[in-house]
């Protein structure tokens, strides 16, 4: 029996749903356009769900973050299959998905979102770029549609408005995980080495807030996104002689950046901590791999639970490789399915359903914090170890969700 539509403004509520049970009992719908009464009574309820729904996925299919976009899309398809038992429908409701390529460009993303909203779509998801996500979040508020951001990590996305959620981690969770490697941070100098983008600036702000809040002096070396020669910037980091370097980097230039850091002696002279990226970057660190402390959001061998096992199986069946941002797409599907199950396409009701929602995802139990929509989740300490002619990640420790929970956005 479909659950009744919740009317009125959204409330702060906690919902817990064991998705395995839901999958066994009914295939749920992920969606966009507002529900329409179809006159039927599939389960004896007074109002049946919509006969057809559409969700808009706006992500990077091209551009500098296309690899991340592909991981998200693969994870999304796997999550849809998991949550609907492979049917792409729920109680006779056909699920349509409209895909749009933002190419990492906020203007293209906004145009695509406006077109989707104009067609009646009221759930938007995706986005690997933080700059894109911030622009789409603004559109979500203006047009009163539900928006679930993807791999975009800027802290500013959390709490930006009532309509915006996220299906991945945020920069302050990365930084807090980095802090778990360190002792006696008070009085130390930390340099943030990052790209001059929303993602990089978000990391600087997070380090200033978290490690600076623990007594560190924080400075930064920011590099324009189109730079391809990193030697002078590595020399600038070395000349500053910090006690710790926190590196926040994304995209295709990672290999060249790490080569410059190694060649200029930064990795030998100063402790460096960074996030372990997707599998394409595992070989980018070369012989320096074992000199770096890695915080990690996800790699397939980190979590040990049934949902992760099932996601990996579904990804491989689809010809995809499980990777860093697979959970973001998978989680988005689970969140949208839950929102539709509770709210049947009514935006206020779907927001209420997601606020405080805890669910079992590939990384274990995740919780959408009601107050600001942060997605609370465990993180990992990882090292790269030699494996023949390559390097593979090895789990050092799991950091609890509470230990790395970001400060609540006001």
mmCIF file of C-alpha atoms in Angstrom:
data_model
loop_
_atom_site.group_PDB
_atom_site.id
_atom_site.type_symbol
_atom_site.label_atom_id
_atom_site.label_comp_id
_atom_site.label_asym_id
_atom_site.label_seq_id
_atom_site.Cartn_x
_atom_site.Cartn_y
_atom_site.Cartn_z
ATOM 1 C CA UNK A 1 0.000 0.000 0.000
ATOM 2 C CA UNK A 2 1.519 3.386 -0.948
ATOM 3 C CA UNK A 3 2.086 5.707 1.982
ATOM 4 C CA UNK A 4 -0.189 8.777 2.102
ATOM 5 C CA UNK A 5 1.035 12.103 0.832
ATOM 6 C CA UNK A 6 2.140 14.470 3.588
ATOM 7 C CA UNK A 7 0.666 17.911 3.122
ATOM 8 C CA UNK A 8 1.772 21.332 4.288
ATOM 9 C CA UNK A 9 5.150 22.838 5.053
ATOM 10 C CA UNK A 10 8.063 20.552 5.766
ATOM 11 C CA UNK A 11 8.739 19.443 9.348
ATOM 12 C CA UNK A 12 11.843 18.300 11.191
ATOM 13 C CA UNK A 13 11.311 14.578 11.435
ATOM 14 C CA UNK A 14 13.411 11.429 11.714
ATOM 15 C CA UNK A 15 12.633 8.539 9.421
ATOM 16 C CA UNK A 16 14.412 5.195 9.393
ATOM 17 C CA UNK A 17 13.908 2.771 6.518
ATOM 18 C CA UNK A 18 15.518 -0.605 6.037
ATOM 19 C CA UNK A 19 15.846 -0.530 2.270
ATOM 20 C CA UNK A 20 16.321 -4.255 1.964
ATOM 21 C CA UNK A 21 12.839 -4.749 3.396
ATOM 22 C CA UNK A 22 11.408 -2.085 1.142
ATOM 23 C CA UNK A 23 12.950 -3.694 -1.914
ATOM 24 C CA UNK A 24 11.479 -7.030 -0.934
ATOM 25 C CA UNK A 25 7.994 -5.596 -0.509
ATOM 26 C CA UNK A 26 7.736 -2.992 -3.239
ATOM 27 C CA UNK A 27 9.775 -1.262 -5.923
ATOM 28 C CA UNK A 28 9.990 2.400 -5.048
ATOM 29 C CA UNK A 29 10.021 5.399 -7.339
ATOM 30 C CA UNK A 30 12.567 8.169 -7.674
ATOM 31 C CA UNK A 31 11.120 11.193 -9.193
ATOM 32 C CA UNK A 32 10.512 14.712 -10.215
ATOM 33 C CA UNK A 33 7.203 16.055 -11.536
ATOM 34 C CA UNK A 34 4.352 16.645 -9.122
ATOM 35 C CA UNK A 35 2.081 13.677 -8.463
ATOM 36 C CA UNK A 36 -1.184 13.280 -10.296
ATOM 37 C CA UNK A 37 -4.119 11.297 -9.039
ATOM 38 C CA UNK A 38 -4.661 8.507 -11.550
ATOM 39 C CA UNK A 39 -8.060 7.400 -10.316
ATOM 40 C CA UNK A 40 -6.774 3.954 -9.366
ATOM 41 C CA UNK A 41 -6.404 2.482 -5.899
ATOM 42 C CA UNK A 42 -3.509 0.059 -6.226
ATOM 43 C CA UNK A 43 -3.234 -0.735 -2.537
ATOM 44 C CA UNK A 44 -6.555 0.496 -1.241
ATOM 45 C CA UNK A 45 -5.225 3.969 -0.392
ATOM 46 C CA UNK A 46 -7.292 7.026 -1.191
ATOM 47 C CA UNK A 47 -4.586 8.511 -3.424
ATOM 48 C CA UNK A 48 -2.355 6.519 -5.728
ATOM 49 C CA UNK A 49 1.076 7.700 -6.738
ATOM 50 C CA UNK A 50 1.746 9.477 -10.036
ATOM 51 C CA UNK A 51 1.440 7.372 -13.166
ATOM 52 C CA UNK A 52 4.735 8.694 -14.507
ATOM 53 C CA UNK A 53 7.609 10.681 -13.002
ATOM 54 C CA UNK A 54 10.854 12.186 -14.230
ATOM 55 C CA UNK A 55 14.066 12.952 -12.366
ATOM 56 C CA UNK A 56 16.657 15.332 -13.780
ATOM 57 C CA UNK A 57 20.295 14.307 -13.445
ATOM 58 C CA UNK A 58 22.688 17.180 -14.141
ATOM 59 C CA UNK A 59 26.320 16.068 -13.975
ATOM 60 C CA UNK A 60 29.673 16.198 -15.732
ATOM 61 C CA UNK A 61 29.651 13.882 -18.734
ATOM 62 C CA UNK A 62 32.425 15.985 -20.287
ATOM 63 C CA UNK A 63 34.882 18.578 -19.003
ATOM 64 C CA UNK A 64 37.579 18.349 -16.322
ATOM 65 C CA UNK A 65 35.461 16.304 -13.883
ATOM 66 C CA UNK A 66 33.962 13.895 -16.412
ATOM 67 C CA UNK A 67 35.584 10.921 -14.674
ATOM 68 C CA UNK A 68 33.855 11.812 -11.411
ATOM 69 C CA UNK A 69 30.591 12.323 -13.260
ATOM 70 C CA UNK A 70 30.833 8.864 -14.781
ATOM 71 C CA UNK A 71 31.381 7.274 -11.353
ATOM 72 C CA UNK A 72 28.326 9.122 -10.034
ATOM 73 C CA UNK A 73 26.149 8.046 -12.954
ATOM 74 C CA UNK A 74 27.201 4.422 -12.630
ATOM 75 C CA UNK A 75 26.428 4.535 -8.916
ATOM 76 C CA UNK A 76 23.080 6.187 -9.588
ATOM 77 C CA UNK A 77 22.006 3.464 -11.985
ATOM 78 C CA UNK A 78 23.103 0.821 -9.487
ATOM 79 C CA UNK A 79 21.160 2.536 -6.711
ATOM 80 C CA UNK A 80 18.066 2.740 -8.878
ATOM 81 C CA UNK A 81 18.323 -0.946 -9.667
ATOM 82 C CA UNK A 82 18.813 -1.779 -5.988
ATOM 83 C CA UNK A 83 15.944 0.379 -4.747
ATOM 84 C CA UNK A 84 13.426 -0.693 -7.399
ATOM 85 C CA UNK A 85 14.513 -4.331 -7.650
ATOM 86 C CA UNK A 86 15.540 -3.698 -11.240
ATOM 87 C CA UNK A 87 12.076 -2.666 -12.425
ATOM 88 C CA UNK A 88 12.415 1.109 -12.864
ATOM 89 C CA UNK A 89 8.832 1.408 -11.677
ATOM 90 C CA UNK A 90 6.781 1.388 -8.499
ATOM 91 C CA UNK A 91 3.183 0.348 -8.152
ATOM 92 C CA UNK A 92 2.607 0.951 -11.867
ATOM 93 C CA UNK A 93 4.496 4.267 -11.932
ATOM 94 C CA UNK A 94 6.938 4.522 -14.817
ATOM 95 C CA UNK A 95 10.256 6.172 -13.933
ATOM 96 C CA UNK A 96 11.905 8.394 -16.512
ATOM 97 C CA UNK A 97 15.373 9.874 -16.062
ATOM 98 C CA UNK A 98 16.520 12.901 -18.044
ATOM 99 C CA UNK A 99 20.310 13.318 -18.188
ATOM 100 C CA UNK A 100 22.014 16.642 -18.847
ATOM 101 C CA UNK A 101 25.761 17.320 -19.228
ATOM 102 C CA UNK A 102 26.894 20.431 -17.369
ATOM 103 C CA UNK A 103 30.531 20.035 -18.573
ATOM 104 C CA UNK A 104 31.584 21.492 -15.218
ATOM 105 C CA UNK A 105 30.178 24.886 -16.271
ATOM 106 C CA UNK A 106 27.733 26.626 -13.860
ATOM 107 C CA UNK A 107 26.049 28.531 -16.703
ATOM 108 C CA UNK A 108 25.389 25.336 -18.661
ATOM 109 C CA UNK A 109 24.102 23.661 -15.521
ATOM 110 C CA UNK A 110 21.705 26.504 -14.721
ATOM 111 C CA UNK A 111 20.389 26.456 -18.290
ATOM 112 C CA UNK A 112 19.820 22.693 -18.090
ATOM 113 C CA UNK A 113 18.102 22.960 -14.701
ATOM 114 C CA UNK A 114 15.799 25.731 -15.914
ATOM 115 C CA UNK A 115 14.825 23.617 -18.909
ATOM 116 C CA UNK A 116 14.081 20.610 -16.715
ATOM 117 C CA UNK A 117 12.044 22.666 -14.256
ATOM 118 C CA UNK A 118 10.178 24.193 -17.174
ATOM 119 C CA UNK A 119 9.229 20.675 -18.238
ATOM 120 C CA UNK A 120 7.750 19.986 -14.792
ATOM 121 C CA UNK A 121 10.688 18.279 -13.092
ATOM 122 C CA UNK A 122 10.866 19.029 -9.365
ATOM 123 C CA UNK A 123 13.752 16.776 -8.303
ATOM 124 C CA UNK A 124 17.262 17.535 -9.547
ATOM 125 C CA UNK A 125 20.363 15.532 -8.614
ATOM 126 C CA UNK A 126 23.985 15.174 -9.646
ATOM 127 C CA UNK A 127 26.800 17.699 -9.962
ATOM 128 C CA UNK A 128 30.472 16.913 -9.393
ATOM 129 C CA UNK A 129 31.635 20.546 -9.408
ATOM 130 C CA UNK A 130 31.174 22.660 -6.291
ATOM 131 C CA UNK A 131 30.773 25.815 -8.363
ATOM 132 C CA UNK A 132 27.996 24.140 -10.331
ATOM 133 C CA UNK A 133 26.325 22.839 -7.176
ATOM 134 C CA UNK A 134 26.216 26.280 -5.574
ATOM 135 C CA UNK A 135 24.596 27.722 -8.712
ATOM 136 C CA UNK A 136 22.051 24.901 -8.927
ATOM 137 C CA UNK A 137 21.216 25.237 -5.234
ATOM 138 C CA UNK A 138 20.246 28.852 -5.893
ATOM 139 C CA UNK A 139 17.918 27.705 -8.668
ATOM 140 C CA UNK A 140 16.412 25.060 -6.395
ATOM 141 C CA UNK A 141 15.464 27.678 -3.829
ATOM 142 C CA UNK A 142 14.129 30.122 -6.401
ATOM 143 C CA UNK A 143 11.958 27.473 -8.046
ATOM 144 C CA UNK A 144 11.112 25.460 -4.906
ATOM 145 C CA UNK A 145 12.396 22.113 -6.186
ATOM 146 C CA UNK A 146 14.273 19.375 -4.347
ATOM 147 C CA UNK A 147 17.991 19.272 -5.125
ATOM 148 C CA UNK A 148 20.429 16.551 -4.053
ATOM 149 C CA UNK A 149 24.039 17.464 -4.852
ATOM 150 C CA UNK A 150 26.562 14.744 -5.704
ATOM 151 C CA UNK A 151 30.369 14.614 -5.363
ATOM 152 C CA UNK A 152 30.639 18.423 -5.027
ATOM 153 C CA UNK A 153 32.344 18.872 -1.654
ATOM 154 C CA UNK A 154 32.270 22.603 -0.803
ATOM 155 C CA UNK A 155 30.978 23.150 2.727
ATOM 156 C CA UNK A 156 28.877 26.074 1.521
ATOM 157 C CA UNK A 157 26.426 23.648 -0.087
ATOM 158 C CA UNK A 158 25.399 22.365 3.347
ATOM 159 C CA UNK A 159 22.715 24.557 4.888
ATOM 160 C CA UNK A 160 22.545 26.886 1.892
ATOM 161 C CA UNK A 161 18.743 26.580 1.802
ATOM 162 C CA UNK A 162 15.882 24.268 2.757
ATOM 163 C CA UNK A 163 15.722 22.662 -0.703
ATOM 164 C CA UNK A 164 19.320 21.465 -1.004
ATOM 165 C CA UNK A 165 20.717 18.151 0.244
ATOM 166 C CA UNK A 166 23.875 16.195 -0.579
ATOM 167 C CA UNK A 167 24.551 12.510 -1.243
ATOM 168 C CA UNK A 168 28.310 12.622 -0.552
ATOM 169 C CA UNK A 169 30.765 14.026 1.943
ATOM 170 C CA UNK A 170 31.880 17.640 2.360
ATOM 171 C CA UNK A 171 35.279 19.274 2.709
ATOM 172 C CA UNK A 172 35.153 19.686 6.487
ATOM 173 C CA UNK A 173 34.709 15.926 6.862
ATOM 174 C CA UNK A 174 37.903 15.483 4.841
ATOM 175 C CA UNK A 175 39.735 17.999 7.018
ATOM 176 C CA UNK A 176 38.478 16.490 10.254
ATOM 177 C CA UNK A 177 39.716 13.104 9.048
ATOM 178 C CA UNK A 178 43.117 14.623 8.286
ATOM 179 C CA UNK A 179 43.186 15.897 11.842
ATOM 180 C CA UNK A 180 42.865 12.351 13.162
ATOM 181 C CA UNK A 181 46.390 11.678 11.842
ATOM 182 C CA UNK A 182 47.850 14.506 13.912
ATOM 183 C CA UNK A 183 48.785 15.111 17.525
ATOM 184 C CA UNK A 184 49.460 18.415 19.297
ATOM 185 C CA UNK A 185 48.283 20.697 16.490
ATOM 186 C CA UNK A 186 48.287 23.800 18.717
ATOM 187 C CA UNK A 187 50.940 26.305 17.693
ATOM 188 C CA UNK A 188 51.757 24.507 14.436
ATOM 189 C CA UNK A 189 51.601 26.026 10.938
ATOM 190 C CA UNK A 190 49.452 24.317 8.329
ATOM 191 C CA UNK A 191 49.648 25.227 4.636
ATOM 192 C CA UNK A 192 46.721 24.366 2.386
ATOM 193 C CA UNK A 193 47.847 23.646 -1.190
ATOM 194 C CA UNK A 194 44.820 23.704 -3.459
ATOM 195 C CA UNK A 195 43.232 24.896 -6.678
ATOM 196 C CA UNK A 196 41.688 28.353 -6.671
ATOM 197 C CA UNK A 197 38.143 27.014 -7.108
ATOM 198 C CA UNK A 198 35.065 26.704 -4.912
ATOM 199 C CA UNK A 199 36.380 23.275 -3.905
ATOM 200 C CA UNK A 200 39.831 24.587 -3.003
ATOM 201 C CA UNK A 201 38.543 27.666 -1.225
ATOM 202 C CA UNK A 202 36.107 25.471 0.696
ATOM 203 C CA UNK A 203 39.016 23.357 1.900
ATOM 204 C CA UNK A 204 40.941 26.432 3.032
ATOM 205 C CA UNK A 205 37.904 27.604 5.007
ATOM 206 C CA UNK A 206 37.466 24.139 6.502
ATOM 207 C CA UNK A 207 41.121 23.888 7.588
ATOM 208 C CA UNK A 208 40.955 27.361 9.099
ATOM 209 C CA UNK A 209 37.793 26.445 10.979
ATOM 210 C CA UNK A 210 38.754 22.960 12.144
ATOM 211 C CA UNK A 211 42.541 22.880 12.536
ATOM 212 C CA UNK A 212 42.725 26.610 13.142
ATOM 213 C CA UNK A 213 40.115 26.110 15.818
ATOM 214 C CA UNK A 214 42.517 23.658 17.464
ATOM 215 C CA UNK A 215 45.232 26.310 17.651
ATOM 216 C CA UNK A 216 47.033 25.971 14.301
ATOM 217 C CA UNK A 217 48.129 28.902 12.148
ATOM 218 C CA UNK A 218 46.704 28.318 8.672
ATOM 219 C CA UNK A 219 47.876 29.791 5.372
ATOM 220 C CA UNK A 220 47.357 28.744 1.770
ATOM 221 C CA UNK A 221 48.918 28.448 -1.673
ATOM 222 C CA UNK A 222 46.125 28.530 -4.270
ATOM 223 C CA UNK A 223 46.683 27.657 -7.935
ATOM 224 C CA UNK A 224 44.483 28.649 -10.880
ATOM 225 C CA UNK A 225 42.557 25.691 -12.290
ATOM 226 C CA UNK A 226 44.081 26.042 -15.785
ATOM 227 C CA UNK A 227 47.716 25.948 -14.578
ATOM 228 C CA UNK A 228 49.766 22.971 -15.822
ATOM 229 C CA UNK A 229 53.253 23.811 -14.479
ATOM 230 C CA UNK A 230 53.438 23.414 -10.716
ATOM 231 C CA UNK A 231 57.151 23.746 -9.905
ATOM 232 C CA UNK A 232 57.006 27.371 -8.675
ATOM 233 C CA UNK A 233 54.041 26.596 -6.444
ATOM 234 C CA UNK A 234 55.762 23.565 -4.918
ATOM 235 C CA UNK A 235 58.800 25.788 -4.239
ATOM 236 C CA UNK A 236 56.512 28.338 -2.567
ATOM 237 C CA UNK A 237 55.096 25.653 -0.268
ATOM 238 C CA UNK A 238 58.602 24.464 0.649
ATOM 239 C CA UNK A 239 59.858 27.979 1.302
ATOM 240 C CA UNK A 240 57.056 28.550 3.806
ATOM 241 C CA UNK A 241 58.418 25.701 5.971
ATOM 242 C CA UNK A 242 55.069 24.710 7.495
ATOM 243 C CA UNK A 243 54.666 21.884 10.005
ATOM 244 C CA UNK A 244 52.028 20.206 7.837
ATOM 245 C CA UNK A 245 50.810 20.512 4.245
ATOM 246 C CA UNK A 246 47.188 19.704 3.508
ATOM 247 C CA UNK A 247 46.665 19.106 -0.223
ATOM 248 C CA UNK A 248 43.180 19.450 -1.733
ATOM 249 C CA UNK A 249 43.201 18.680 -5.443
ATOM 250 C CA UNK A 250 40.762 17.358 -8.044
ATOM 251 C CA UNK A 251 40.883 16.521 -11.717
ATOM 252 C CA UNK A 252 43.306 15.606 -14.459
ATOM 253 C CA UNK A 253 46.279 17.706 -13.293
ATOM 254 C CA UNK A 254 46.794 15.689 -10.084
ATOM 255 C CA UNK A 255 49.672 13.639 -11.505
ATOM 256 C CA UNK A 256 51.676 16.654 -12.637
ATOM 257 C CA UNK A 257 51.092 18.408 -9.332
ATOM 258 C CA UNK A 258 52.371 15.466 -7.271
ATOM 259 C CA UNK A 259 55.379 15.052 -9.544
ATOM 260 C CA UNK A 260 56.336 18.670 -8.881
ATOM 261 C CA UNK A 261 55.837 18.249 -5.129
ATOM 262 C CA UNK A 262 58.085 15.196 -5.156
ATOM 263 C CA UNK A 263 60.782 16.669 -7.391
ATOM 264 C CA UNK A 264 61.009 19.830 -5.304
ATOM 265 C CA UNK A 265 61.485 17.804 -2.111
ATOM 266 C CA UNK A 266 58.280 18.833 -0.345
ATOM 267 C CA UNK A 267 57.344 15.246 0.509
ATOM 268 C CA UNK A 268 60.750 14.586 2.064
ATOM 269 C CA UNK A 269 60.883 17.792 4.090
ATOM 270 C CA UNK A 270 57.324 18.227 5.398
ATOM 271 C CA UNK A 271 54.527 15.851 6.495
ATOM 272 C CA UNK A 272 51.830 15.861 3.816
ATOM 273 C CA UNK A 273 48.242 14.701 4.171
ATOM 274 C CA UNK A 274 45.712 14.546 1.363
ATOM 275 C CA UNK A 275 42.599 12.804 0.252
ATOM 276 C CA UNK A 276 43.009 9.560 -1.655
ATOM 277 C CA UNK A 277 41.322 10.128 -4.987
ATOM 278 C CA UNK A 278 39.772 7.720 -7.442
ATOM 279 C CA UNK A 279 41.584 4.643 -8.744
ATOM 280 C CA UNK A 280 42.984 6.544 -11.728
ATOM 281 C CA UNK A 281 45.189 8.505 -9.311
ATOM 282 C CA UNK A 282 46.649 5.571 -7.363
ATOM 283 C CA UNK A 283 49.696 5.497 -9.602
ATOM 284 C CA UNK A 284 50.096 9.276 -9.736
ATOM 285 C CA UNK A 285 52.152 9.505 -6.540
ATOM 286 C CA UNK A 286 54.888 7.145 -7.754
ATOM 287 C CA UNK A 287 57.538 6.233 -5.215
ATOM 288 C CA UNK A 288 56.249 9.042 -3.001
ATOM 289 C CA UNK A 289 53.088 7.041 -2.299
ATOM 290 C CA UNK A 290 54.292 5.632 0.993
ATOM 291 C CA UNK A 291 55.380 9.082 2.213
ATOM 292 C CA UNK A 292 51.848 10.496 2.104
ATOM 293 C CA UNK A 293 49.141 10.191 4.748
ATOM 294 C CA UNK A 294 45.809 9.593 3.033
ATOM 295 C CA UNK A 295 42.357 10.393 4.291
ATOM 296 C CA UNK A 296 39.698 8.635 2.265
ATOM 297 C CA UNK A 297 36.007 8.967 1.498
ATOM 298 C CA UNK A 298 35.568 5.554 -0.154
ATOM 299 C CA UNK A 299 37.364 2.732 -1.895
ATOM 300 C CA UNK A 300 35.705 -0.633 -2.539
ATOM 301 C CA UNK A 301 37.676 -2.502 0.120
ATOM 302 C CA UNK A 302 37.038 -0.022 2.950
ATOM 303 C CA UNK A 303 33.468 -0.807 4.075
ATOM 304 C CA UNK A 304 32.389 -4.334 4.955
ATOM 305 C CA UNK A 305 28.605 -4.583 4.654
ATOM 306 C CA UNK A 306 25.921 -6.150 2.476
ATOM 307 C CA UNK A 307 24.917 -2.925 0.716
ATOM 308 C CA UNK A 308 28.488 -2.247 -0.421
ATOM 309 C CA UNK A 309 28.771 -5.808 -1.686
ATOM 310 C CA UNK A 310 25.525 -5.459 -3.635
ATOM 311 C CA UNK A 311 26.513 -2.084 -5.078
ATOM 312 C CA UNK A 312 29.820 -3.481 -6.321
ATOM 313 C CA UNK A 313 27.997 -6.411 -7.936
ATOM 314 C CA UNK A 314 25.490 -4.135 -9.671
ATOM 315 C CA UNK A 315 28.239 -1.811 -10.898
ATOM 316 C CA UNK A 316 30.210 -4.677 -12.389
ATOM 317 C CA UNK A 317 27.096 -6.081 -14.068
ATOM 318 C CA UNK A 318 26.651 -2.651 -15.693
ATOM 319 C CA UNK A 319 30.246 -2.652 -16.961
ATOM 320 C CA UNK A 320 31.335 -0.078 -14.373
ATOM 321 C CA UNK A 321 34.223 -0.169 -11.900
ATOM 322 C CA UNK A 322 33.450 0.701 -8.256
ATOM 323 C CA UNK A 323 35.329 3.870 -7.395
ATOM 324 C CA UNK A 324 35.560 6.964 -5.223
ATOM 325 C CA UNK A 325 32.199 8.528 -6.074
ATOM 326 C CA UNK A 326 30.139 5.412 -6.717
ATOM 327 C CA UNK A 327 28.392 5.850 -3.327
ATOM 328 C CA UNK A 328 27.309 9.407 -4.179
ATOM 329 C CA UNK A 329 25.154 8.224 -7.060
ATOM 330 C CA UNK A 330 23.961 5.166 -5.159
ATOM 331 C CA UNK A 331 23.011 7.239 -2.101
ATOM 332 C CA UNK A 332 21.187 9.778 -4.270
ATOM 333 C CA UNK A 333 18.957 7.034 -5.662
ATOM 334 C CA UNK A 334 18.201 5.709 -2.174
ATOM 335 C CA UNK A 335 17.412 9.202 -0.873
ATOM 336 C CA UNK A 336 15.128 10.046 -3.773
ATOM 337 C CA UNK A 337 13.346 6.719 -3.504
ATOM 338 C CA UNK A 338 12.696 7.362 0.180
ATOM 339 C CA UNK A 339 11.538 10.930 -0.483
ATOM 340 C CA UNK A 340 9.060 9.744 -3.106
ATOM 341 C CA UNK A 341 7.857 6.890 -0.931
ATOM 342 C CA UNK A 342 7.061 9.362 1.839
ATOM 343 C CA UNK A 343 6.049 12.430 -0.153
ATOM 344 C CA UNK A 344 4.897 11.157 -3.585
ATOM 345 C CA UNK A 345 6.440 14.111 -5.372
ATOM 346 C CA UNK A 346 5.248 16.909 -3.080
ATOM 347 C CA UNK A 347 8.381 18.980 -2.469
ATOM 348 C CA UNK A 348 7.641 20.029 1.116
ATOM 349 C CA UNK A 349 6.742 16.448 2.055
ATOM 350 C CA UNK A 350 9.874 15.067 0.399
ATOM 351 C CA UNK A 351 12.058 17.568 2.274
ATOM 352 C CA UNK A 352 10.402 16.529 5.537
ATOM 353 C CA UNK A 353 11.042 12.876 4.707
ATOM 354 C CA UNK A 354 14.756 13.460 4.152
ATOM 355 C CA UNK A 355 15.440 15.641 7.188
ATOM 356 C CA UNK A 356 16.785 13.367 9.897
ATOM 357 C CA UNK A 357 16.631 10.323 7.617
ATOM 358 C CA UNK A 358 19.041 7.485 8.488
ATOM 359 C CA UNK A 359 19.672 4.730 5.987
ATOM 360 C CA UNK A 360 22.023 1.874 5.199
ATOM 361 C CA UNK A 361 24.274 2.764 2.272
ATOM 362 C CA UNK A 362 27.541 1.398 0.873
ATOM 363 C CA UNK A 363 29.471 3.087 3.701
ATOM 364 C CA UNK A 364 27.211 1.777 6.441
ATOM 365 C CA UNK A 365 24.696 3.948 8.284
ATOM 366 C CA UNK A 366 24.357 7.497 6.979
ATOM 367 C CA UNK A 367 22.195 10.229 8.478
ATOM 368 C CA UNK A 368 20.859 13.413 6.907
ATOM 369 C CA UNK A 369 21.222 15.970 9.690
ATOM 370 C CA UNK A 370 17.867 17.694 10.036
ATOM 371 C CA UNK A 371 19.155 21.164 10.820
ATOM 372 C CA UNK A 372 21.407 21.766 7.802
ATOM 373 C CA UNK A 373 21.208 18.612 5.623
ATOM 374 C CA UNK A 374 24.828 17.547 6.181
ATOM 375 C CA UNK A 375 25.262 13.845 5.400
ATOM 376 C CA UNK A 376 26.912 12.273 8.442
ATOM 377 C CA UNK A 377 29.040 9.229 7.614
ATOM 378 C CA UNK A 378 32.197 7.369 8.530
ATOM 379 C CA UNK A 379 35.526 8.169 6.871
ATOM 380 C CA UNK A 380 38.791 6.253 6.468
ATOM 381 C CA UNK A 381 42.528 6.453 7.096
ATOM 382 C CA UNK A 382 44.344 4.743 4.225
ATOM 383 C CA UNK A 383 47.828 4.080 2.945
ATOM 384 C CA UNK A 384 48.988 3.071 -0.520
ATOM 385 C CA UNK A 385 51.065 -0.095 -0.618
ATOM 386 C CA UNK A 386 53.112 -1.561 -3.439
ATOM 387 C CA UNK A 387 51.447 -4.410 -5.316
ATOM 388 C CA UNK A 388 53.674 -5.638 -8.107
ATOM 389 C CA UNK A 389 54.234 -2.704 -10.407
ATOM 390 C CA UNK A 390 51.401 -0.604 -8.964
ATOM 391 C CA UNK A 391 49.990 0.678 -5.682
ATOM 392 C CA UNK A 392 46.727 -0.310 -4.009
ATOM 393 C CA UNK A 393 44.880 1.206 -1.047
ATOM 394 C CA UNK A 394 44.961 -0.493 2.335
ATOM 395 C CA UNK A 395 42.635 0.450 5.170
ATOM 396 C CA UNK A 396 44.406 1.714 8.304
ATOM 397 C CA UNK A 397 41.410 2.722 10.375
ATOM 398 C CA UNK A 398 37.733 3.652 10.168
ATOM 399 C CA UNK A 399 36.828 7.024 11.653
ATOM 400 C CA UNK A 400 33.337 7.227 13.115
ATOM 401 C CA UNK A 401 30.726 9.577 11.686
ATOM 402 C CA UNK A 402 30.497 11.463 14.984
ATOM 403 C CA UNK A 403 34.280 12.039 15.096
ATOM 404 C CA UNK A 404 34.264 13.880 11.760
ATOM 405 C CA UNK A 405 30.801 15.488 11.816
ATOM 406 C CA UNK A 406 31.016 19.056 10.493
ATOM 407 C CA UNK A 407 29.955 21.979 12.653
ATOM 408 C CA UNK A 408 26.283 22.638 12.009
ATOM 409 C CA UNK A 409 25.675 25.369 9.438
ATOM 410 C CA UNK A 410 23.716 28.327 10.741
#
